CSV table of C-alpha atoms in Angstrom, one decimal:
chain,number,residue,atom,x,y,z
A,1,MET,CA,89.8,54.1,98.2
A,2,ASN,CA,91.1,56.2,101.0
A,3,SER,CA,88.3,58.1,102.9
A,4,ARG,CA,90.1,61.4,102.2
A,5,THR,CA,89.8,61.0,98.5
A,6,LEU,CA,87.4,62.7,96.1
A,7,HIS,CA,84.3,62.2,98.3
A,8,ARG,CA,84.9,65.3,100.5
A,9,PRO,CA,87.6,67.5,99.0
A,10,ALA,CA,88.5,70.7,100.9
A,11,PRO,CA,86.5,73.7,99.6
A,12,ALA,CA,89.7,75.6,98.6
A,13,ILE,CA,90.9,72.6,96.6
A,14,LEU,CA,87.5,72.2,95.0
A,15,ALA,CA,87.5,75.9,94.0
A,16,LEU,CA,90.9,75.6,92.4
A,17,LEU,CA,89.9,72.4,90.7
A,18,CYS,CA,87.0,74.3,89.2
A,19,LEU,CA,89.4,76.9,87.9
A,20,ALA,CA,91.7,74.2,86.5
A,21,LEU,CA,88.7,72.5,84.8
A,22,ALA,CA,87.9,75.9,83.2
A,23,GLY,CA,91.5,76.0,81.9
A,24,CYS,CA,92.2,79.3,83.7
A,25,ALA,CA,95.8,80.3,84.2
A,26,VAL,CA,95.6,83.7,85.8
A,27,GLN,CA,97.7,86.7,84.8
A,28,PHE,CA,97.8,89.9,86.8
A,29,VAL,CA,101.0,91.3,85.3
A,30,SER,CA,102.2,91.2,81.7
A,31,ARG,CA,104.9,88.6,80.9
A,32,TYR,CA,108.6,89.1,81.1
A,33,ASP,CA,109.8,90.9,77.9
A,34,GLU,CA,113.4,90.3,77.0
A,35,PHE,CA,113.5,93.3,74.6
A,36,THR,CA,112.4,95.7,77.3
A,37,ASP,CA,114.9,94.2,79.8
A,38,ARG,CA,117.8,94.5,77.3
A,39,ALA,CA,116.8,98.0,76.1
A,40,LEU,CA,116.6,99.3,79.7
A,41,HIS,CA,120.0,97.6,80.5
A,42,ASP,CA,121.6,99.3,77.5
A,43,LEU,CA,120.1,102.7,78.3
A,44,HIS,CA,121.3,102.3,81.9
A,45,ILE,CA,124.8,101.7,80.8
A,46,ARG,CA,124.9,104.5,78.3
A,47,THR,CA,123.5,106.9,81.0
A,48,ASN,CA,126.1,105.9,83.6
A,49,GLU,CA,128.8,106.4,81.0
A,50,PHE,CA,127.4,109.8,80.0
A,51,ILE,CA,127.2,111.0,83.6
A,52,ALA,CA,130.8,109.9,84.4
A,53,ARG,CA,132.1,111.5,81.2
A,54,ALA,CA,130.1,114.7,81.6
A,55,SER,CA,131.3,115.0,85.2
A,56,ALA,CA,134.9,114.4,84.4
A,57,THR,CA,135.0,116.8,81.4
A,58,ARG,CA,132.6,119.4,83.0
A,59,ALA,CA,130.6,119.2,79.8
A,60,THR,CA,128.0,122.0,79.4
A,61,TYR,CA,124.3,121.4,79.0
A,62,ALA,CA,124.5,122.5,75.3
A,63,GLU,CA,127.2,119.9,74.6
A,64,SER,CA,125.1,117.2,76.2
A,65,VAL,CA,121.7,117.9,74.4
A,66,PRO,CA,122.2,115.0,71.9
A,67,PHE,CA,122.5,112.5,74.7
A,68,TYR,CA,119.4,113.7,76.5
A,69,GLU,CA,117.3,113.7,73.2
A,70,GLU,CA,118.5,110.1,72.4
A,71,ALA,CA,117.9,108.9,76.0
A,72,LYS,CA,114.3,110.3,76.1
A,73,ALA,CA,113.6,108.9,72.6
A,74,THR,CA,114.7,105.5,73.8
A,75,VAL,CA,112.5,105.6,76.9
A,76,ARG,CA,109.5,106.6,74.7
A,77,ALA,CA,110.2,103.6,72.4
A,78,ILE,CA,110.4,101.2,75.4
A,79,ARG,CA,107.2,102.8,76.8
A,80,THR,CA,105.3,102.3,73.5
A,81,ARG,CA,106.2,98.6,73.6
A,82,ALA,CA,105.1,98.4,77.3
A,83,GLU,CA,101.8,100.1,76.4
A,84,LEU,CA,101.0,97.4,73.9
A,85,GLN,CA,101.1,94.7,76.7
A,86,ALA,CA,98.1,94.1,78.9
A,87,ASP,CA,98.3,94.4,82.7
A,88,ASN,CA,101.4,96.5,82.6
A,89,GLN,CA,100.4,99.8,84.2
A,90,ASN,CA,102.9,99.9,87.0
A,91,GLU,CA,105.8,99.5,84.5
A,92,ILE,CA,104.3,102.2,82.2
A,93,ASN,CA,104.1,104.5,85.3
A,94,GLN,CA,107.7,104.0,85.9
A,95,LEU,CA,108.7,104.6,82.3
A,96,VAL,CA,106.8,107.9,82.3
A,97,ALA,CA,108.6,108.7,85.5
A,98,LEU,CA,112.0,107.8,83.9
A,99,GLU,CA,111.4,110.2,81.0
A,100,ASP,CA,110.5,112.9,83.6
A,101,GLN,CA,113.7,112.1,85.5
A,102,PHE,CA,115.8,112.7,82.3
A,103,GLU,CA,114.1,116.0,81.9
A,104,ARG,CA,114.8,116.9,85.5
A,105,LEU,CA,118.5,115.9,85.1
A,106,GLU,CA,118.6,118.3,82.1
A,107,ALA,CA,117.2,121.0,84.4
A,108,LYS,CA,119.9,120.5,86.9
A,109,HIS,CA,122.6,120.4,84.2
A,110,ARG,CA,121.3,123.7,82.8
A,111,LEU,CA,122.2,125.3,86.2
A,112,GLY,CA,125.8,124.1,86.2
A,113,PRO,CA,128.2,121.2,85.6
A,114,LEU,CA,126.8,117.7,86.2
A,115,ARG,CA,127.9,115.6,89.1
A,116,PRO,CA,127.0,111.9,89.8
A,117,SER,CA,125.3,113.1,93.0
A,118,LEU,CA,122.7,114.9,90.9
A,119,ALA,CA,121.7,111.7,89.2
A,120,GLY,CA,120.9,109.6,92.2
A,121,SER,CA,117.1,109.9,91.6
A,122,LEU,CA,117.6,108.9,88.0
A,123,GLU,CA,119.6,105.8,89.1
A,124,LEU,CA,116.8,105.0,91.6
A,125,GLY,CA,114.3,105.2,88.6
A,126,PHE,CA,116.4,102.7,86.7
A,127,ARG,CA,116.6,100.4,89.8
A,128,LYS,CA,112.8,100.3,90.1
A,129,LEU,CA,112.4,99.3,86.4
A,130,ILE,CA,115.1,96.7,86.7
A,131,ARG,CA,113.4,95.3,89.8
A,132,ILE,CA,110.2,95.0,87.9
A,133,GLN,CA,112.0,93.1,85.1
A,134,LEU,CA,113.6,90.8,87.6
A,135,ALA,CA,110.3,90.2,89.4
A,136,LYS,CA,108.8,89.1,86.0
A,137,LYS,CA,111.8,87.0,85.2
A,138,ARG,CA,111.8,85.4,88.7
A,139,SER,CA,108.1,84.5,88.2
A,140,VAL,CA,108.9,82.4,85.2
A,141,ARG,CA,111.7,80.6,87.1
A,142,LEU,CA,109.9,80.1,90.4
A,143,LEU,CA,106.8,78.7,88.6
A,144,ARG,CA,109.0,76.3,86.7
A,145,GLU,CA,110.7,75.2,89.9
A,146,SER,CA,107.5,74.7,91.8
A,147,SER,CA,105.6,73.0,89.0
A,148,PRO,CA,104.8,69.3,89.4
A,149,SER,CA,106.2,66.6,87.1
A,150,PRO,CA,104.1,66.1,84.0
A,151,ALA,CA,101.4,63.5,83.9
A,152,ALA,CA,102.5,60.0,83.9
O,1,MET,CA,94.6,54.6,88.4
O,2,PRO,CA,95.9,56.7,91.3
O,3,ALA,CA,93.2,58.4,93.4
O,4,LEU,CA,93.0,62.1,93.8
O,5,ASP,CA,93.9,62.8,97.5
O,6,PRO,CA,93.1,66.4,98.6
O,7,ALA,CA,95.5,66.1,101.6
O,8,ASP,CA,98.3,65.2,99.3
O,9,LEU,CA,97.4,67.9,96.9
O,10,ALA,CA,97.2,70.5,99.7
O,11,ALA,CA,100.7,69.4,100.9
O,12,ALA,CA,102.1,69.7,97.4
O,13,ILE,CA,100.6,73.1,96.9
O,14,ALA,CA,101.9,74.3,100.3
O,15,ALA,CA,105.4,73.2,99.4
O,16,ALA,CA,105.2,75.0,96.1
O,17,TRP,CA,103.8,78.1,97.7
O,18,LYS,CA,106.7,78.1,100.3
O,19,THR,CA,109.2,78.2,97.5
O,20,ILE,CA,107.4,80.9,95.6
O,21,ALA,CA,106.6,83.1,98.6
O,22,GLY,CA,110.2,82.7,99.8
O,23,GLY,CA,111.6,83.9,96.4
O,24,HIS,CA,109.3,87.0,96.3
O,25,TRP,CA,109.9,87.8,100.0
O,26,SER,CA,113.7,87.9,99.6
O,27,ALA,CA,113.1,90.3,96.6
O,28,VAL,CA,111.0,92.6,98.7
O,29,ARG,CA,113.5,92.5,101.6
O,30,ASP,CA,116.4,93.3,99.2
O,31,LEU,CA,114.3,96.2,97.8
O,32,ALA,CA,113.9,97.7,101.2
O,33,ARG,CA,117.5,97.1,102.2
O,34,GLU,CA,119.4,98.0,99.1
O,35,ASP,CA,117.3,100.9,97.8
O,36,ILE,CA,117.0,102.6,101.1
O,37,ALA,CA,120.8,102.2,101.6
O,38,PHE,CA,121.3,103.6,98.1
O,39,VAL,CA,119.2,106.7,98.9
O,40,GLU,CA,121.2,107.2,102.1
O,41,LYS,CA,124.5,107.0,100.2
O,42,SER,CA,123.2,109.4,97.5
O,43,ALA,CA,122.2,112.0,100.2
O,44,VAL,CA,125.7,111.8,101.7
O,45,HIS,CA,127.3,112.4,98.2
O,46,LEU,CA,124.9,115.2,97.5
O,47,ALA,CA,125.7,117.0,100.8
O,48,ASP,CA,129.4,116.5,100.3
O,49,ASP,CA,129.3,118.0,96.8
O,50,LEU,CA,127.3,120.9,98.1
O,51,VAL,CA,129.6,121.6,101.0
O,52,HIS,CA,132.6,121.5,98.7
O,53,GLY,CA,131.0,123.9,96.2
O,54,ARG,CA,130.9,121.3,93.4
O,55,ILE,CA,127.2,121.8,92.9
O,56,THR,CA,124.9,124.8,93.6
O,57,GLN,CA,122.2,124.9,96.3
O,58,GLU,CA,119.6,125.1,93.5
O,59,GLN,CA,120.9,121.9,91.9
O,60,ALA,CA,121.0,120.2,95.3
O,61,ALA,CA,117.4,121.2,96.1
O,62,LEU,CA,116.2,119.9,92.8
O,63,GLU,CA,117.9,116.6,93.3
O,64,ARG,CA,116.5,116.3,96.8
O,65,ASP,CA,112.9,116.8,95.4
O,66,ASP,CA,113.6,114.3,92.6
O,67,MET,CA,114.8,111.7,95.1
O,68,ILE,CA,111.6,112.1,97.2
O,69,GLU,CA,109.5,111.8,94.0
O,70,SER,CA,111.5,108.8,92.9
O,71,LEU,CA,110.9,107.1,96.3
O,72,ARG,CA,107.2,107.5,95.9
O,73,GLY,CA,107.5,105.3,92.8
O,74,LEU,CA,108.5,102.3,94.9
O,75,GLN,CA,104.8,101.6,95.3
O,76,ASP,CA,104.8,100.5,91.6
O,77,VAL,CA,107.5,97.9,92.3
O,78,LEU,CA,105.8,96.6,95.4
O,79,ALA,CA,102.5,96.4,93.5
O,80,VAL,CA,104.1,94.4,90.7
O,81,GLU,CA,105.7,92.0,93.4
O,82,GLY,CA,102.4,91.6,95.1
O,83,LYS,CA,100.5,90.9,91.8
O,84,ILE,CA,103.1,88.5,90.6
O,85,LEU,CA,103.1,86.7,94.0
O,86,ALA,CA,99.3,86.2,93.8
O,87,GLN,CA,99.6,85.1,90.2
O,88,ASP,CA,102.3,82.6,90.9
O,89,LEU,CA,100.6,81.1,93.9
O,90,ILE,CA,97.3,80.6,92.0
O,91,ASN,CA,99.0,79.2,88.8
O,92,SER,CA,101.2,76.8,90.8
O,93,ALA,CA,98.2,75.4,92.6
O,94,LEU,CA,96.4,75.1,89.2
O,95,GLY,CA,99.4,73.3,87.8
O,96,ILE,CA,99.6,70.9,90.7
O,97,ILE,CA,95.9,70.1,90.6
O,98,GLY,CA,96.0,69.7,86.8
O,99,GLY,CA,99.0,67.4,87.0
O,100,ALA,CA,97.2,65.3,89.7
O,101,VAL,CA,94.0,65.1,87.6
O,102,ASN,CA,96.1,64.1,84.5
O,103,ARG,CA,97.7,61.3,86.5
O,104,ALA,CA,94.3,60.2,87.9
O,105,VAL,CA,92.7,60.0,84.5
O,106,GLY,CA,95.7,58.6,82.8
O,107,PHE,CA,96.1,61.1,80.0
O,108,ALA,CA,96.9,64.8,79.6
O,109,LEU,CA,93.4,66.3,80.2
O,110,PHE,CA,94.9,69.7,81.2
């Protein structure tokens, strides 16, 4: 047997081995949820379509109320699902912020016609949530790529 | 029965960690590059609309405040990236060790 084998394992390896023996896979962030990802993607598309249309037609706030109500209801539904998952506080924070951003877009629209330049902060809100979904998705892929071959 | 070699395990873990850290690092780098560039572009469009009278000063001021508030939220994205990085590094090491133990004992213990 090689002298570097089990007789004197490095302390870090030993600590990890203990965790493995205890059957612990750690989880600091909730798993990737395809429903959330798809729902956010759909809302993002609908929002961009609405902003382009409202800007082109100079739609009034009153004419646009149904869109705002539907968008906020969608965010609340996504948030409810996010709240049911453990270790998901950062995503929940951003969903709360997204609903606020829809309300603030309404406030800007009440003051006059909507322009895409007034929705940059809302777009940034979507980008943050999309990045969180991508990070969760990437975690699944990277872990698969870096995993060892199964036991012989 | 193959022996468990800590040096081999450490090398395998280091290789896996390099892949994982590289993937997360490029995501954080893209976040900094792309989102900051997006904010810059948005500010230019906002100023242009204001100068040409397409939006009011009040609307522009609200959007400026909203953009600053939205930038604060980037900490949530960075927090998720950091937590996932730590989670992936630990779980990949556990996977490698578990695989080595399984090979050493000759059956799927983990």
